[in-house]
Amino acid sequence: DAGVIQSPRHEVTEMGQEVTLRCKPISGHDYLFWYRQTMMRGLELLIYFNNNVPIDDSGMPEDRFSAKMPNASFSTLKIQPSEPRDSAVYFCASSNRDSYNSPLHFGNGTRLTVT
Amino acid sequence: GDSVTQMEGPVTLSEEAFLTINCTYTATGYPSLFWYVQYPGEGLQLLLKATKADDKGSNKGFEATYRKETTSFHLEKGSVQVSDSAVYFCALRNSGGSNYKLTFGKGTLLTVNP
């Protein structure tokens, strides 16, 4: 199994630009999660999906952030327009269905730097 | 709501020292408990888990016991190695309703010196 795949690994952009982060979950996993990691706030859950449907987006910081999951094998997190305070590492994770005691499988993250 | 509190780091130890990282939680119902490890430049990896009271999770010499009476899940290792240097996260996942999200502690940075 290839694991959760995220792209790009690093993204450097200027303030005001649109940024799109991509994630391919593990095949067969029905839950997909987007987390953001910063030194100040630690790991924050932004949004999660079940069967491609957004279940809880209460962690999305503001309207500049949006996430989609058009099919079971692909999700995007978009920031438009980006700001320097969005600089962080963004992780995607996936998990099995109907098994709350199953672990999350994380990708290696996308390090976003907004200048 | 659910929350996880773990000891603040950083923790610096010499090789072969004993390690304890404290973790306590607040949750409704009967959560599952996890320890994740993050090596530099990588994503989080599951280290061990426990799904019910008195369960002991173990992996790579690390252990943690689910203590419902004290709402704790402390991580221990008898003899740490330089390769154990990483950030360790305690986490819980609740089964209540449709809430399947993982709640993390803030992480504890461990540095092991030769």
CSV table of C-alpha atoms in Angstrom, one decimal:
chain,number,residue,atom,x,y,z
A,1,ASP,CA,0.0,0.0,0.0
A,2,ALA,CA,1.4,3.4,-1.0
A,3,GLY,CA,0.0,5.2,2.0
A,4,VAL,CA,-1.5,8.7,2.0
A,5,ILE,CA,0.1,10.8,-0.8
A,6,GLN,CA,0.2,14.6,-0.6
A,7,SER,CA,1.5,17.1,-3.1
A,8,PRO,CA,3.4,19.2,-3.3
A,9,ARG,CA,5.8,18.6,-0.4
A,10,HIS,CA,6.8,22.3,-0.3
A,11,GLU,CA,5.0,25.3,-1.6
A,12,VAL,CA,6.3,28.9,-1.5
A,13,THR,CA,4.0,31.6,-2.7
A,14,GLU,CA,3.4,35.3,-2.4
A,15,MET,CA,0.6,36.8,-0.4
A,16,GLY,CA,-2.6,37.1,-2.3
A,17,GLN,CA,-1.9,34.1,-4.5
A,18,GLU,CA,-4.2,31.0,-4.7
A,19,VAL,CA,-2.7,27.8,-3.2
A,20,THR,CA,-4.0,24.3,-3.8
A,21,LEU,CA,-2.9,21.3,-1.8
A,22,ARG,CA,-3.7,17.8,-2.9
A,23,CYS,CA,-4.2,14.5,-1.2
A,24,LYS,CA,-4.8,10.9,-2.2
A,25,PRO,CA,-6.0,8.8,0.6
A,26,ILE,CA,-5.4,5.1,1.1
A,27,SER,CA,-7.7,3.0,-1.1
A,28,GLY,CA,-10.7,1.8,0.8
A,29,HIS,CA,-10.5,4.4,3.5
A,30,ASP,CA,-13.8,6.3,3.9
A,31,TYR,CA,-12.7,9.1,6.2
A,32,LEU,CA,-10.4,11.9,5.1
A,33,PHE,CA,-9.0,14.6,7.4
A,34,TRP,CA,-7.1,17.8,6.8
A,35,TYR,CA,-5.0,19.1,9.7
A,36,ARG,CA,-2.8,22.1,10.0
A,37,GLN,CA,0.4,22.2,12.2
A,38,THR,CA,2.1,25.3,13.5
A,39,MET,CA,4.4,25.8,16.4
A,40,MET,CA,2.0,28.1,18.1
A,41,ARG,CA,-1.2,26.1,17.8
A,42,GLY,CA,0.0,22.6,17.4
A,43,LEU,CA,-2.2,20.3,15.3
A,44,GLU,CA,-5.6,21.7,14.3
A,45,LEU,CA,-8.3,19.7,12.5
A,46,LEU,CA,-9.6,21.8,9.7
A,47,ILE,CA,-12.2,19.6,8.1
A,48,TYR,CA,-13.1,16.0,7.6
A,49,PHE,CA,-15.0,14.0,5.1
A,50,ASN,CA,-16.9,10.7,5.2
A,51,ASN,CA,-17.7,9.0,1.9
A,52,ASN,CA,-16.6,12.2,0.1
A,53,VAL,CA,-19.1,14.3,2.1
A,54,PRO,CA,-17.8,17.1,4.4
A,55,ILE,CA,-19.0,16.2,7.9
A,56,ASP,CA,-17.4,18.9,10.1
A,57,ASP,CA,-15.7,22.0,8.7
A,58,SER,CA,-15.8,24.0,12.0
A,59,GLY,CA,-12.0,24.1,12.0
A,60,MET,CA,-11.7,25.9,8.7
A,61,PRO,CA,-10.3,29.3,9.7
A,62,GLU,CA,-12.3,31.5,7.4
A,63,ASP,CA,-13.9,31.8,4.0
A,64,ARG,CA,-10.5,32.0,2.3
A,65,PHE,CA,-10.2,28.2,3.0
A,66,SER,CA,-12.2,25.6,1.0
A,67,ALA,CA,-11.9,21.8,0.7
A,68,LYS,CA,-13.4,19.4,-1.7
A,69,MET,CA,-13.5,15.7,-2.2
A,70,PRO,CA,-14.8,15.0,-5.7
A,71,ASN,CA,-14.2,11.3,-5.5
A,72,ALA,CA,-13.0,8.6,-3.0
A,73,SER,CA,-9.4,8.9,-4.2
A,74,PHE,CA,-8.8,12.7,-4.3
A,75,SER,CA,-9.2,15.7,-2.1
A,76,THR,CA,-8.0,19.3,-2.3
A,77,LEU,CA,-7.5,22.1,0.2
A,78,LYS,CA,-7.5,25.6,-1.4
A,79,ILE,CA,-6.5,28.9,0.1
A,80,GLN,CA,-7.6,32.0,-1.8
A,81,PRO,CA,-6.1,34.6,-1.3
A,82,SER,CA,-3.2,33.3,0.8
A,83,GLU,CA,-1.8,35.3,3.7
A,84,PRO,CA,1.5,35.0,5.6
A,85,ARG,CA,-0.3,33.7,8.7
A,86,ASP,CA,-1.4,30.7,6.6
A,87,SER,CA,2.2,29.4,6.6
A,88,ALA,CA,2.2,26.0,8.2
A,89,VAL,CA,2.5,22.3,7.5
A,90,TYR,CA,-0.8,20.9,6.2
A,91,PHE,CA,-1.4,17.2,6.7
A,92,CYS,CA,-3.9,14.9,5.1
A,93,ALA,CA,-4.9,11.7,6.9
A,94,SER,CA,-7.3,8.9,6.1
A,95,SER,CA,-9.0,6.1,8.1
A,96,ASN,CA,-11.2,3.1,7.9
A,97,ARG,CA,-15.0,3.3,8.1
A,98,ASP,CA,-17.0,2.2,11.1
A,99,SER,CA,-14.0,1.8,13.3
A,100,TYR,CA,-13.4,4.7,15.7
A,101,ASN,CA,-10.5,2.7,17.2
A,102,SER,CA,-8.7,2.6,14.0
A,103,PRO,CA,-5.7,4.9,13.6
A,104,LEU,CA,-5.3,7.7,11.2
A,105,HIS,CA,-2.8,7.3,8.5
A,106,PHE,CA,-1.0,10.5,7.7
A,107,GLY,CA,0.7,11.8,4.6
A,108,ASN,CA,4.1,13.5,4.9
A,109,GLY,CA,2.5,16.9,4.7
A,110,THR,CA,2.8,20.0,2.6
A,111,ARG,CA,5.0,22.8,4.0
A,112,LEU,CA,3.4,26.1,2.9
A,113,THR,CA,5.3,29.3,3.1
A,114,VAL,CA,3.5,32.5,2.2
A,115,THR,CA,5.7,35.6,1.8
B,1,GLY,CA,-15.6,18.9,24.5
B,2,ASP,CA,-12.9,16.4,24.3
B,3,SER,CA,-9.3,17.4,25.2
B,4,VAL,CA,-5.9,16.0,25.7
B,5,THR,CA,-3.2,17.4,27.9
B,6,GLN,CA,0.4,16.2,27.7
B,7,MET,CA,3.5,17.3,29.5
B,8,GLU,CA,5.3,20.2,28.0
B,9,GLY,CA,8.6,19.7,26.5
B,10,PRO,CA,11.2,19.7,25.4
B,11,VAL,CA,12.5,16.6,27.1
B,12,THR,CA,16.2,15.9,26.9
B,13,LEU,CA,17.6,12.5,28.0
B,14,SER,CA,20.8,10.6,27.7
B,15,GLU,CA,20.8,7.3,25.8
B,16,GLU,CA,19.5,4.4,27.9
B,17,ALA,CA,17.6,6.6,30.2
B,18,PHE,CA,14.0,5.9,31.3
B,19,LEU,CA,11.3,7.9,29.6
B,20,THR,CA,7.9,9.0,30.8
B,21,ILE,CA,5.7,11.4,28.9
B,22,ASN,CA,2.5,12.2,30.8
B,23,CYS,CA,-0.9,12.4,29.1
B,24,THR,CA,-4.3,13.0,30.6
B,25,TYR,CA,-7.6,13.4,28.8
B,26,THR,CA,-11.1,14.6,29.1
B,27,ALA,CA,-13.8,12.9,27.1
B,28,THR,CA,-17.4,11.7,27.2
B,29,GLY,CA,-18.1,8.1,26.6
B,30,TYR,CA,-15.3,5.6,26.1
B,31,PRO,CA,-12.6,6.9,23.8
B,32,SER,CA,-9.8,5.0,22.2
B,33,LEU,CA,-6.4,6.4,23.0
B,34,PHE,CA,-3.3,6.7,20.8
B,35,TRP,CA,0.3,7.8,20.8
B,36,TYR,CA,1.7,9.1,17.6
B,37,VAL,CA,5.3,9.9,16.8
B,38,GLN,CA,6.6,12.5,14.3
B,39,TYR,CA,10.1,12.2,13.1
B,40,PRO,CA,11.7,15.4,11.6
B,41,GLY,CA,10.3,16.2,8.2
B,42,GLU,CA,7.8,13.5,8.3
B,43,GLY,CA,4.1,13.0,9.0
B,44,LEU,CA,2.7,11.4,12.1
B,45,GLN,CA,2.9,7.7,12.5
B,46,LEU,CA,0.9,5.5,14.9
B,47,LEU,CA,3.2,4.3,17.7
B,48,LEU,CA,0.6,2.4,19.9
B,49,LYS,CA,-3.0,2.4,20.9
B,50,ALA,CA,-5.4,1.1,23.5
B,51,THR,CA,-9.2,0.8,23.0
B,52,LYS,CA,-10.5,0.1,26.5
B,53,ALA,CA,-9.8,0.5,30.1
B,54,ASP,CA,-6.7,-1.4,31.4
B,55,ASP,CA,-5.5,-2.2,27.9
B,56,LYS,CA,-1.8,-1.8,27.4
B,57,GLY,CA,-0.5,-0.7,24.1
B,58,SER,CA,3.1,-1.5,23.2
B,59,ASN,CA,5.4,-1.1,20.2
B,60,LYS,CA,9.2,-0.7,19.7
B,61,GLY,CA,9.8,-0.9,23.5
B,62,PHE,CA,7.3,1.9,24.2
B,63,GLU,CA,4.3,1.1,26.4
B,64,ALA,CA,1.2,3.0,27.6
B,65,THR,CA,-1.7,1.7,29.8
B,66,TYR,CA,-5.3,3.1,29.5
B,67,ARG,CA,-6.2,4.2,33.0
B,68,LYS,CA,-9.8,5.2,33.1
B,69,GLU,CA,-9.8,5.9,36.9
B,70,THR,CA,-7.1,8.6,36.4
B,71,THR,CA,-8.0,9.4,32.8
B,72,SER,CA,-4.4,8.9,31.8
B,73,PHE,CA,-2.3,7.3,29.1
B,74,HIS,CA,1.3,7.9,30.0
B,75,LEU,CA,4.0,6.8,27.6
B,76,GLU,CA,7.0,5.0,28.9
B,77,LYS,CA,10.2,3.4,27.6
B,78,GLY,CA,12.8,1.7,29.7
B,79,SER,CA,15.9,2.6,27.7
B,80,VAL,CA,15.7,5.3,25.0
B,81,GLN,CA,17.9,5.5,22.0
B,82,VAL,CA,19.1,8.4,19.9
B,83,SER,CA,16.8,7.2,17.1
B,84,ASP,CA,13.8,7.9,19.5
B,85,SER,CA,14.3,11.6,19.1
B,86,ALA,CA,11.1,12.9,17.8
B,87,VAL,CA,7.8,14.7,18.7
B,88,TYR,CA,5.3,12.5,20.5
B,89,PHE,CA,1.6,13.2,20.4
B,90,CYS,CA,-1.1,11.8,22.7
B,91,ALA,CA,-4.5,11.6,21.1
B,92,LEU,CA,-8.0,10.3,21.6
B,93,ARG,CA,-10.8,9.4,19.2
B,94,ASN,CA,-14.3,9.2,20.5
B,95,SER,CA,-17.1,7.0,19.4
B,96,GLY,CA,-19.9,9.3,20.3
B,97,GLY,CA,-22.4,10.0,17.6
B,98,SER,CA,-20.7,10.8,14.3
B,99,ASN,CA,-17.6,12.2,15.9
B,100,TYR,CA,-14.8,10.2,14.5
B,101,LYS,CA,-12.2,12.9,14.6
B,102,LEU,CA,-8.9,12.6,16.5
B,103,THR,CA,-8.1,15.1,19.2
B,104,PHE,CA,-4.4,15.7,19.8
B,105,GLY,CA,-2.3,17.0,22.6
B,106,LYS,CA,0.2,19.7,21.8
B,107,GLY,CA,3.1,17.3,21.4
B,108,THR,CA,6.3,16.7,23.4
B,109,LEU,CA,9.7,17.1,21.8
B,110,LEU,CA,12.1,14.4,22.9
B,111,THR,CA,15.8,14.7,22.3
B,112,VAL,CA,18.1,11.8,23.2
B,113,ASN,CA,21.8,12.5,23.3
B,114,PRO,CA,24.5,9.8,22.9
